[in-house]
mmCIF file of C-alpha atoms in Angstrom:
data_model
loop_
_atom_site.group_PDB
_atom_site.id
_atom_site.type_symbol
_atom_site.label_atom_id
_atom_site.label_comp_id
_atom_site.label_asym_id
_atom_site.label_seq_id
_atom_site.Cartn_x
_atom_site.Cartn_y
_atom_site.Cartn_z
ATOM 1 C CA MET Z 1 -0.409 -6.747 -100.997
ATOM 2 C CA PRO Z 2 -1.938 -10.183 -101.712
ATOM 3 C CA ASP Z 3 -4.988 -8.743 -103.477
ATOM 4 C CA GLY Z 4 -3.247 -5.696 -104.900
ATOM 5 C CA PRO Z 5 -3.045 -1.992 -104.095
ATOM 6 C CA ASP Z 6 -6.815 -1.463 -104.291
ATOM 7 C CA HIS Z 7 -7.490 -3.859 -101.390
ATOM 8 C CA PRO Z 8 -5.705 -2.524 -98.294
ATOM 9 C CA GLU Z 9 -7.723 -4.892 -96.111
ATOM 10 C CA SER Z 10 -5.586 -7.719 -97.543
ATOM 11 C CA TRP Z 11 -2.200 -6.054 -97.036
ATOM 12 C CA ILE Z 12 0.342 -7.641 -94.720
ATOM 13 C CA PHE Z 13 2.441 -5.282 -92.622
ATOM 14 C CA HIS Z 14 5.703 -5.627 -90.773
ATOM 15 C CA MET Z 15 5.629 -3.395 -87.729
ATOM 16 C CA ALA Z 16 8.462 -2.766 -85.343
ATOM 17 C CA MET Z 17 8.624 -1.041 -81.986
ATOM 18 C CA ALA Z 18 11.890 -0.365 -80.213
ATOM 19 C CA TRP Z 19 12.766 0.845 -76.747
ATOM 20 C CA LEU Z 20 15.760 0.891 -74.459
ATOM 21 C CA GLY Z 21 16.011 -1.523 -71.589
ATOM 22 C CA ASP Z 22 16.503 -5.126 -70.702
ATOM 23 C CA SER Z 23 14.772 -7.693 -72.875
ATOM 24 C CA ASP Z 24 12.683 -10.557 -71.595
ATOM 25 C CA ASN Z 25 13.254 -13.710 -73.626
ATOM 26 C CA THR Z 26 10.575 -15.646 -71.730
ATOM 27 C CA MET Z 27 7.541 -13.689 -72.949
ATOM 28 C CA SER Z 28 4.929 -15.416 -75.103
ATOM 29 C CA TYR Z 29 3.524 -13.900 -78.310
ATOM 30 C CA SER Z 30 0.401 -12.764 -76.490
ATOM 31 C CA GLU Z 31 2.427 -11.200 -73.658
ATOM 32 C CA ARG Z 32 4.569 -9.311 -76.180
ATOM 33 C CA LEU Z 33 1.450 -8.129 -78.011
ATOM 34 C CA ALA Z 34 -0.100 -6.910 -74.758
ATOM 35 C CA MET Z 35 3.089 -5.031 -73.886
ATOM 36 C CA ILE Z 36 3.253 -3.422 -77.342
ATOM 37 C CA LYS Z 37 -0.388 -2.356 -77.170
ATOM 38 C CA SER Z 38 0.215 -0.912 -73.718
ATOM 39 C CA ARG Z 39 3.196 1.107 -75.006
ATOM 40 C CA ALA Z 40 1.264 2.185 -78.111
ATOM 41 C CA ASP Z 41 -1.622 3.589 -76.103
ATOM 42 C CA GLY Z 42 0.320 6.811 -75.496
ATOM 43 C CA MET Z 43 1.514 7.245 -79.093
ATOM 44 C CA GLY Z 44 0.234 9.709 -81.634
ATOM 45 C CA GLU Z 45 -1.757 8.741 -84.691
ATOM 46 C CA PRO Z 46 -1.522 6.841 -86.951
ATOM 47 C CA ALA Z 47 1.081 4.739 -85.065
ATOM 48 C CA ARG Z 48 -1.233 4.392 -82.062
ATOM 49 C CA SER Z 49 -4.080 2.850 -84.050
ATOM 50 C CA ALA Z 50 -1.757 0.734 -86.186
ATOM 51 C CA PHE Z 51 -0.426 -1.015 -83.081
ATOM 52 C CA LEU Z 52 -3.707 -1.100 -81.139
ATOM 53 C CA TRP Z 53 -5.608 -2.625 -84.060
ATOM 54 C CA MET Z 54 -3.260 -5.592 -84.348
ATOM 55 C CA PRO Z 55 -5.346 -8.791 -84.131
ATOM 56 C CA ASP Z 56 -5.205 -10.655 -80.829
ATOM 57 C CA ASP Z 57 -3.711 -13.733 -82.534
ATOM 58 C CA THR Z 58 -0.734 -11.800 -83.967
ATOM 59 C CA GLU Z 59 2.566 -13.575 -83.392
ATOM 60 C CA VAL Z 60 4.912 -10.925 -82.013
ATOM 61 C CA HIS Z 61 8.506 -11.981 -82.458
ATOM 62 C CA LYS Z 62 11.396 -10.510 -80.526
ATOM 63 C CA ALA Z 63 14.232 -9.209 -82.635
ATOM 64 C CA ASP Z 64 17.129 -7.590 -80.851
ATOM 65 C CA ILE Z 65 19.023 -4.969 -82.817
ATOM 66 C CA SER Z 66 22.622 -6.072 -83.101
ATOM 67 C CA TYR Z 67 25.671 -4.363 -84.510
ATOM 68 C CA TRP Z 68 29.415 -4.166 -84.171
ATOM 69 C CA ILE Z 69 31.705 -1.224 -84.695
ATOM 70 C CA THR Z 70 33.796 -1.854 -87.806
ATOM 71 C CA GLU Z 71 37.459 -2.441 -87.103
ATOM 72 C CA PRO Z 72 40.368 -3.808 -89.141
ATOM 73 C CA TRP Z 73 40.778 -7.570 -89.477
ATOM 74 C CA ASN Z 74 43.339 -9.929 -90.937
ATOM 75 C CA ASN Z 75 42.421 -10.166 -94.612
ATOM 76 C CA ARG Z 76 44.903 -13.018 -95.222
ATOM 77 C CA HIS Z 77 46.878 -11.041 -97.804
ATOM 78 C CA GLY Z 78 43.713 -10.004 -99.639
ATOM 79 C CA ARG Z 79 42.139 -13.456 -99.748
ATOM 80 C CA LEU Z 80 39.387 -12.599 -97.260
ATOM 81 C CA THR Z 81 37.285 -9.493 -96.752
ATOM 82 C CA LEU Z 82 33.866 -8.469 -95.545
ATOM 83 C CA VAL Z 83 31.210 -6.533 -97.448
ATOM 84 C CA GLY Z 84 27.898 -4.926 -96.515
ATOM 85 C CA ASP Z 85 26.242 -5.997 -93.277
ATOM 86 C CA ALA Z 86 29.070 -8.423 -92.568
ATOM 87 C CA ALA Z 87 31.541 -5.510 -92.557
ATOM 88 C CA HIS Z 88 29.404 -2.857 -90.911
ATOM 89 C CA PRO Z 89 26.128 -4.164 -89.448
ATOM 90 C CA MET Z 90 24.238 -1.171 -88.123
ATOM 91 C CA PRO Z 91 20.954 -0.341 -86.457
ATOM 92 C CA PRO Z 92 18.355 1.089 -88.845
ATOM 93 C CA TYR Z 93 18.119 4.524 -87.255
ATOM 94 C CA ARG Z 94 19.791 6.470 -90.068
ATOM 95 C CA GLY Z 95 18.746 4.303 -93.008
ATOM 96 C CA GLN Z 96 22.304 4.054 -94.337
ATOM 97 C CA GLY Z 97 22.916 0.299 -94.511
ATOM 98 C CA LEU Z 98 22.053 -0.157 -98.196
ATOM 99 C CA ASN Z 99 23.972 2.982 -99.167
ATOM 100 C CA HIS Z 100 27.113 1.568 -97.567
ATOM 101 C CA CYS Z 101 26.594 -1.825 -99.225
ATOM 102 C CA ILE Z 102 26.375 -0.093 -102.600
ATOM 103 C CA CYS Z 103 29.518 1.901 -101.810
ATOM 104 C CA ASP Z 104 31.346 -1.335 -100.900
ATOM 105 C CA VAL Z 105 30.375 -2.974 -104.186
ATOM 106 C CA PHE Z 106 31.329 0.155 -106.146
ATOM 107 C CA HIS Z 107 34.840 0.116 -104.666
ATOM 108 C CA LEU Z 108 35.277 -3.621 -105.116
ATOM 109 C CA LEU Z 109 34.019 -3.532 -108.699
ATOM 110 C CA GLY Z 110 36.576 -0.861 -109.542
ATOM 111 C CA GLY Z 111 39.215 -3.019 -107.888
ATOM 112 C CA ALA Z 112 38.106 -6.108 -109.837
ATOM 113 C CA ARG Z 113 38.493 -4.150 -113.062
ATOM 114 C CA ALA Z 114 41.999 -3.081 -112.003
ATOM 115 C CA ILE Z 115 42.889 -6.745 -111.347
ATOM 116 C CA ARG Z 116 41.447 -7.798 -114.709
ATOM 117 C CA ASP Z 117 43.403 -5.090 -116.497
ATOM 118 C CA GLY Z 118 46.646 -6.064 -114.733
ATOM 119 C CA GLU Z 119 46.863 -2.746 -112.871
ATOM 120 C CA SER Z 120 46.595 -4.174 -109.313
ATOM 121 C CA SER Z 121 46.863 -7.386 -107.371
ATOM 122 C CA LEU Z 122 44.066 -8.863 -105.304
ATOM 123 C CA GLU Z 123 45.949 -8.000 -102.121
ATOM 124 C CA GLU Z 124 46.359 -4.361 -103.213
ATOM 125 C CA VAL Z 125 42.674 -4.050 -104.115
ATOM 126 C CA ILE Z 126 41.408 -5.571 -100.870
ATOM 127 C CA THR Z 127 43.853 -3.542 -98.772
ATOM 128 C CA ALA Z 128 42.762 -0.309 -100.511
ATOM 129 C CA TYR Z 129 39.064 -1.239 -100.170
ATOM 130 C CA GLU Z 130 39.419 -1.916 -96.447
ATOM 131 C CA ALA Z 131 41.481 1.260 -95.898
ATOM 132 C CA GLU Z 132 38.476 3.242 -97.202
ATOM 133 C CA MET Z 133 35.654 1.049 -95.883
ATOM 134 C CA VAL Z 134 36.770 0.398 -92.283
ATOM 135 C CA PRO Z 135 36.801 4.069 -91.162
ATOM 136 C CA ARG Z 136 33.622 4.766 -93.171
ATOM 137 C CA GLY Z 137 31.882 1.758 -91.605
ATOM 138 C CA LYS Z 138 33.119 2.640 -88.133
ATOM 139 C CA GLU Z 139 31.823 6.198 -88.441
ATOM 140 C CA GLU Z 140 28.406 5.213 -89.807
ATOM 141 C CA VAL Z 141 27.772 2.399 -87.306
ATOM 142 C CA THR Z 142 28.756 4.753 -84.476
ATOM 143 C CA CYS Z 143 26.468 7.512 -85.810
ATOM 144 C CA SER Z 144 23.593 5.065 -86.228
ATOM 145 C CA VAL Z 145 23.969 3.787 -82.653
ATOM 146 C CA GLU Z 146 24.167 7.371 -81.306
ATOM 147 C CA ASN Z 147 21.112 8.371 -83.353
ATOM 148 C CA GLY Z 148 19.176 5.364 -82.059
ATOM 149 C CA LEU Z 149 20.006 6.256 -78.471
ATOM 150 C CA MET Z 150 18.974 9.866 -79.090
ATOM 151 C CA LEU Z 151 15.692 8.769 -80.689
ATOM 152 C CA HIS Z 152 14.847 6.852 -77.518
ATOM 153 C CA ASP Z 153 15.409 9.869 -75.263
ATOM 154 C CA TRP Z 154 12.514 12.345 -75.404
ATOM 155 C CA ASN Z 155 14.561 15.172 -73.873
ATOM 156 C CA LYS Z 156 17.242 14.804 -76.550
ATOM 157 C CA ILE Z 157 14.636 14.671 -79.316
ATOM 158 C CA GLN Z 158 13.140 17.941 -78.097
ATOM 159 C CA GLU Z 159 16.570 19.595 -78.415
ATOM 160 C CA SER Z 160 17.163 18.362 -81.963
ATOM 161 C CA PRO Z 161 17.266 20.918 -84.805
ATOM 162 C CA VAL Z 162 14.354 19.254 -86.595
ATOM 163 C CA PHE Z 163 12.183 19.387 -83.473
ATOM 164 C CA ARG Z 164 13.130 22.984 -82.652
ATOM 165 C CA ARG Z 165 13.088 24.507 -86.150
ATOM 166 C CA GLY Z 166 11.299 21.973 -88.331
ATOM 167 C CA PHE Z 167 12.285 20.981 -91.825
ATOM 168 C CA LYS Z 168 13.472 23.813 -94.002
ATOM 169 C CA PRO Z 169 14.510 23.367 -97.617
ATOM 170 C CA MET Z 170 18.138 23.948 -98.460
ATOM 171 C CA ASP Z 171 19.001 26.907 -100.674
ATOM 172 C CA GLY Z 172 18.297 26.084 -104.295
ATOM 173 C CA HIS Z 173 15.877 23.241 -103.582
ATOM 174 C CA GLY Z 174 12.280 23.621 -104.700
ATOM 175 C CA ASP Z 175 13.331 26.354 -107.078
ATOM 176 C CA ASN Z 176 14.115 25.550 -110.665
ATOM 177 C CA GLY Z 177 15.794 28.932 -111.192
ATOM 178 C CA GLY Z 178 13.598 29.699 -114.150
ATOM 179 C CA GLN Z 179 14.525 26.401 -115.796
ATOM 180 C CA ALA Z 180 11.838 24.132 -117.168
#
């Protein structure tokens, strides 16, 4: 927001559009923009207008979504480990990447305290961290990939609980139970 929140005409946006299929690394910015506008033409509002109103000189960069399914590695007796996106890089379709990074740091911070207090060795801390993180990372990356594939399949979206029943609050939410 270069000129602040009261001047939306000056805001800079990052927009992303994803689809399944082979990618074409030879396309120019203008060819990518034309393809995006063509795909956006059938979208609902406000996404449709947001893409169609992109200026003709917009540089449209290609950014493949990459990931790997977390699996154990040789931590060199606790001297080497991975954290965050290095340990469990995932597509953005569930919005869980930052949550898992925070969880990683939480576990490692507790381990660092145990090392400081003489309760554990570095190797024990890293081995325990990876024993918790690897299956958690594997599960979340797998779920994120599956969710991304589902979100790109209209028939699967139509069968989803949210599409069929809508959003419904959980019991106890939206109700303060008489409490102020």
